[in-house]
């Protein structure tokens, strides 16, 4: 990612959703039981497919209120921002 930013400074580097999900699974599964983690992954997909800023804010609030803070913080700080 650093090399892309240096060589192509005006481009947008899009990451593979599958790899992002694998990373989230690796780092966040420990905060859930199995069913709760599946619900978290579904909620992340809803956030990432929001169609408007209002919908995005609503879905992020759902994420923040329904799931463990450590998992939500990891998703937001590592992948969303």
Short mmCIF file of N, CA and C in Angstrom, two decimals:
data_model
loop_
_atom_site.label_atom_id
_atom_site.label_comp_id
_atom_site.label_asym_id
_atom_site.label_seq_id
_atom_site.Cartn_x
_atom_site.Cartn_y
_atom_site.Cartn_z
N UNK A 1 0.82 -1.18 0.00
CA UNK A 1 0.00 0.00 0.00
C UNK A 1 0.87 1.25 0.00
N UNK A 2 1.97 1.21 0.71
CA UNK A 2 2.86 2.36 0.73
C UNK A 2 3.47 2.59 -0.64
N UNK A 3 3.87 1.51 -1.29
CA UNK A 3 4.47 1.64 -2.62
C UNK A 3 3.47 2.23 -3.61
N UNK A 4 2.23 1.80 -3.56
CA UNK A 4 1.20 2.35 -4.46
C UNK A 4 1.06 3.84 -4.21
N UNK A 5 1.02 4.25 -2.96
CA UNK A 5 0.87 5.67 -2.62
C UNK A 5 2.06 6.50 -3.12
N UNK A 6 3.25 5.90 -3.08
CA UNK A 6 4.43 6.64 -3.53
C UNK A 6 4.53 6.70 -5.05
N UNK A 7 4.24 5.59 -5.71
CA UNK A 7 4.38 5.53 -7.17
C UNK A 7 3.20 6.19 -7.87
N UNK A 8 2.00 6.02 -7.32
CA UNK A 8 0.79 6.56 -7.93
C UNK A 8 0.07 7.44 -6.90
N UNK A 9 0.60 8.61 -6.58
CA UNK A 9 0.05 9.41 -5.48
C UNK A 9 -1.38 9.92 -5.69
N UNK A 10 -1.87 9.96 -6.91
CA UNK A 10 -3.23 10.47 -7.13
C UNK A 10 -4.27 9.37 -7.30
N UNK A 11 -3.86 8.12 -7.12
CA UNK A 11 -4.80 7.02 -7.29
C UNK A 11 -5.43 6.62 -5.97
N UNK A 12 -6.51 5.88 -6.06
CA UNK A 12 -7.20 5.33 -4.91
C UNK A 12 -6.92 3.84 -4.87
N UNK A 13 -6.37 3.36 -3.78
CA UNK A 13 -6.04 1.95 -3.64
C UNK A 13 -7.23 1.21 -3.03
N UNK A 14 -7.89 0.40 -3.81
CA UNK A 14 -9.05 -0.34 -3.33
C UNK A 14 -8.61 -1.72 -2.86
N UNK A 15 -8.99 -2.06 -1.63
CA UNK A 15 -8.62 -3.35 -1.07
C UNK A 15 -9.71 -4.38 -1.34
N UNK A 16 -9.31 -5.61 -1.36
CA UNK A 16 -10.23 -6.72 -1.61
C UNK A 16 -11.11 -6.95 -0.38
N UNK A 17 -12.41 -6.94 -0.58
CA UNK A 17 -13.35 -7.13 0.52
C UNK A 17 -13.12 -8.46 1.23
N UNK A 18 -12.80 -9.50 0.48
CA UNK A 18 -12.56 -10.81 1.09
C UNK A 18 -11.39 -10.74 2.06
N UNK A 19 -10.30 -10.09 1.66
CA UNK A 19 -9.14 -9.98 2.54
C UNK A 19 -9.44 -9.14 3.78
N UNK A 20 -10.21 -8.10 3.60
CA UNK A 20 -10.61 -7.29 4.75
C UNK A 20 -11.43 -8.13 5.72
N UNK A 21 -12.38 -8.90 5.21
CA UNK A 21 -13.20 -9.74 6.07
C UNK A 21 -12.36 -10.79 6.78
N UNK A 22 -11.38 -11.35 6.10
CA UNK A 22 -10.49 -12.32 6.73
C UNK A 22 -9.72 -11.68 7.89
N UNK A 23 -9.27 -10.45 7.69
CA UNK A 23 -8.54 -9.76 8.73
C UNK A 23 -9.45 -9.45 9.92
N UNK A 24 -10.67 -9.04 9.65
CA UNK A 24 -11.62 -8.78 10.73
C UNK A 24 -11.91 -10.06 11.49
N UNK A 25 -12.09 -11.16 10.79
CA UNK A 25 -12.32 -12.44 11.46
C UNK A 25 -11.16 -12.79 12.37
N UNK A 26 -9.96 -12.63 11.87
CA UNK A 26 -8.75 -12.96 12.63
C UNK A 26 -8.65 -12.13 13.91
N UNK A 27 -9.01 -10.87 13.83
CA UNK A 27 -8.79 -9.96 14.95
C UNK A 27 -10.00 -9.72 15.85
N UNK A 28 -11.21 -10.05 15.39
CA UNK A 28 -12.41 -9.71 16.17
C UNK A 28 -13.21 -10.91 16.66
N UNK A 29 -12.99 -12.07 16.11
CA UNK A 29 -13.79 -13.24 16.50
C UNK A 29 -13.72 -13.49 18.00
N UNK A 30 -12.61 -13.20 18.62
CA UNK A 30 -12.41 -13.47 20.05
C UNK A 30 -13.37 -12.68 20.94
N UNK A 31 -14.01 -11.66 20.41
CA UNK A 31 -14.93 -10.85 21.21
C UNK A 31 -16.37 -11.37 21.19
N UNK A 32 -16.63 -12.49 20.49
CA UNK A 32 -17.99 -12.98 20.25
C UNK A 32 -18.12 -14.48 20.47
N UNK A 33 -19.39 -14.91 20.63
CA UNK A 33 -19.70 -16.31 20.40
C UNK A 33 -19.96 -16.43 18.90
N UNK A 34 -20.17 -17.62 18.39
CA UNK A 34 -20.27 -17.81 16.93
C UNK A 34 -21.43 -17.04 16.31
N UNK A 35 -22.61 -17.12 16.89
CA UNK A 35 -23.78 -16.44 16.32
C UNK A 35 -23.59 -14.92 16.35
N UNK A 36 -23.07 -14.41 17.44
CA UNK A 36 -22.86 -12.97 17.55
C UNK A 36 -21.86 -12.46 16.52
N UNK A 37 -20.85 -13.25 16.25
CA UNK A 37 -19.86 -12.83 15.27
C UNK A 37 -20.46 -12.79 13.87
N UNK A 38 -21.28 -13.75 13.54
CA UNK A 38 -21.94 -13.75 12.22
C UNK A 38 -22.84 -12.51 12.08
N UNK A 39 -23.53 -12.15 13.14
CA UNK A 39 -24.36 -10.94 13.11
C UNK A 39 -23.49 -9.69 12.92
N UNK A 40 -22.34 -9.66 13.56
CA UNK A 40 -21.41 -8.55 13.41
C UNK A 40 -20.94 -8.43 11.97
N UNK A 41 -20.57 -9.53 11.35
CA UNK A 41 -20.11 -9.51 9.96
C UNK A 41 -21.23 -9.04 9.03
N UNK A 42 -22.46 -9.46 9.29
CA UNK A 42 -23.59 -8.99 8.49
C UNK A 42 -23.77 -7.48 8.66
N UNK A 43 -23.64 -7.00 9.89
CA UNK A 43 -23.80 -5.57 10.15
C UNK A 43 -22.72 -4.75 9.45
N UNK A 44 -21.51 -5.28 9.40
CA UNK A 44 -20.43 -4.60 8.68
C UNK A 44 -20.76 -4.49 7.19
N UNK A 45 -21.31 -5.56 6.63
CA UNK A 45 -21.69 -5.53 5.22
C UNK A 45 -22.79 -4.50 4.96
N UNK A 46 -23.71 -4.36 5.91
CA UNK A 46 -24.76 -3.35 5.77
C UNK A 46 -24.15 -1.95 5.80
N UNK A 47 -23.20 -1.73 6.71
CA UNK A 47 -22.53 -0.43 6.78
C UNK A 47 -21.84 -0.14 5.47
N UNK A 48 -21.09 -1.11 4.95
CA UNK A 48 -20.30 -0.86 3.74
C UNK A 48 -21.14 -0.72 2.48
N UNK A 49 -22.40 -1.10 2.54
CA UNK A 49 -23.24 -0.91 1.35
C UNK A 49 -24.29 0.18 1.55
N UNK A 50 -24.08 1.04 2.54
CA UNK A 50 -25.00 2.16 2.76
C UNK A 50 -25.02 3.05 1.51
N UNK A 51 -26.19 3.55 1.19
CA UNK A 51 -26.37 4.32 -0.04
C UNK A 51 -26.40 5.83 0.17
N UNK A 52 -26.43 6.28 1.42
CA UNK A 52 -26.45 7.72 1.67
C UNK A 52 -25.72 8.00 2.98
N UNK A 53 -25.29 9.22 3.18
CA UNK A 53 -24.64 9.56 4.45
C UNK A 53 -25.55 9.32 5.66
N UNK A 54 -26.83 9.60 5.51
CA UNK A 54 -27.77 9.38 6.61
C UNK A 54 -27.89 7.90 6.95
N UNK A 55 -27.99 7.08 5.91
CA UNK A 55 -28.07 5.64 6.13
C UNK A 55 -26.78 5.12 6.76
N UNK A 56 -25.66 5.61 6.30
CA UNK A 56 -24.37 5.21 6.85
C UNK A 56 -24.29 5.54 8.34
N UNK A 57 -24.66 6.75 8.72
CA UNK A 57 -24.62 7.14 10.13
C UNK A 57 -25.54 6.27 10.97
N UNK A 58 -26.72 5.97 10.44
CA UNK A 58 -27.68 5.12 11.16
C UNK A 58 -27.09 3.73 11.38
N UNK A 59 -26.51 3.14 10.35
CA UNK A 59 -25.97 1.78 10.45
C UNK A 59 -24.71 1.74 11.33
N UNK A 60 -23.90 2.79 11.30
CA UNK A 60 -22.74 2.84 12.20
C UNK A 60 -23.20 2.91 13.65
N UNK A 61 -24.29 3.63 13.89
CA UNK A 61 -24.81 3.72 15.26
C UNK A 61 -25.32 2.36 15.72
N UNK A 62 -25.97 1.61 14.84
CA UNK A 62 -26.41 0.25 15.16
C UNK A 62 -25.20 -0.60 15.54
N UNK A 63 -24.17 -0.52 14.74
CA UNK A 63 -22.94 -1.27 15.00
C UNK A 63 -22.39 -0.93 16.39
N UNK A 64 -22.34 0.35 16.70
CA UNK A 64 -21.77 0.80 17.96
C UNK A 64 -22.60 0.40 19.17
N UNK A 65 -23.91 0.29 19.01
CA UNK A 65 -24.77 -0.01 20.16
C UNK A 65 -25.01 -1.51 20.35
N UNK A 66 -24.88 -2.30 19.30
CA UNK A 66 -25.25 -3.71 19.40
C UNK A 66 -24.07 -4.68 19.53
N UNK A 67 -22.85 -4.20 19.34
CA UNK A 67 -21.71 -5.11 19.31
C UNK A 67 -20.60 -4.64 20.24
N UNK A 68 -19.71 -5.55 20.65
CA UNK A 68 -18.64 -5.18 21.57
C UNK A 68 -17.78 -4.01 21.05
N UNK A 69 -17.51 -3.08 21.93
CA UNK A 69 -16.77 -1.86 21.55
C UNK A 69 -15.41 -2.18 20.94
N UNK A 70 -14.71 -3.19 21.45
CA UNK A 70 -13.38 -3.51 20.92
C UNK A 70 -13.46 -3.94 19.46
N UNK A 71 -14.45 -4.72 19.12
CA UNK A 71 -14.62 -5.17 17.74
C UNK A 71 -15.01 -4.01 16.84
N UNK A 72 -15.93 -3.20 17.30
CA UNK A 72 -16.37 -2.03 16.52
C UNK A 72 -15.22 -1.06 16.31
N UNK A 73 -14.46 -0.80 17.37
CA UNK A 73 -13.31 0.10 17.26
C UNK A 73 -12.29 -0.43 16.26
N UNK A 74 -12.05 -1.74 16.29
CA UNK A 74 -11.10 -2.32 15.35
C UNK A 74 -11.58 -2.09 13.91
N UNK A 75 -12.83 -2.42 13.65
CA UNK A 75 -13.37 -2.23 12.30
C UNK A 75 -13.27 -0.77 11.86
N UNK A 76 -13.72 0.13 12.69
CA UNK A 76 -13.75 1.54 12.31
C UNK A 76 -12.33 2.10 12.12
N UNK A 77 -11.46 1.83 13.07
CA UNK A 77 -10.12 2.42 13.02
C UNK A 77 -9.19 1.77 12.01
N UNK A 78 -9.34 0.47 11.79
CA UNK A 78 -8.44 -0.22 10.86
C UNK A 78 -8.95 -0.24 9.43
N UNK A 79 -10.27 -0.28 9.24
CA UNK A 79 -10.80 -0.51 7.91
C UNK A 79 -11.75 0.57 7.40
N UNK A 80 -12.43 1.23 8.29
CA UNK A 80 -13.45 2.15 7.79
C UNK A 80 -12.90 3.55 7.56
N UNK A 81 -12.09 4.05 8.46
CA UNK A 81 -11.59 5.42 8.33
C UNK A 81 -10.58 5.51 7.21
#
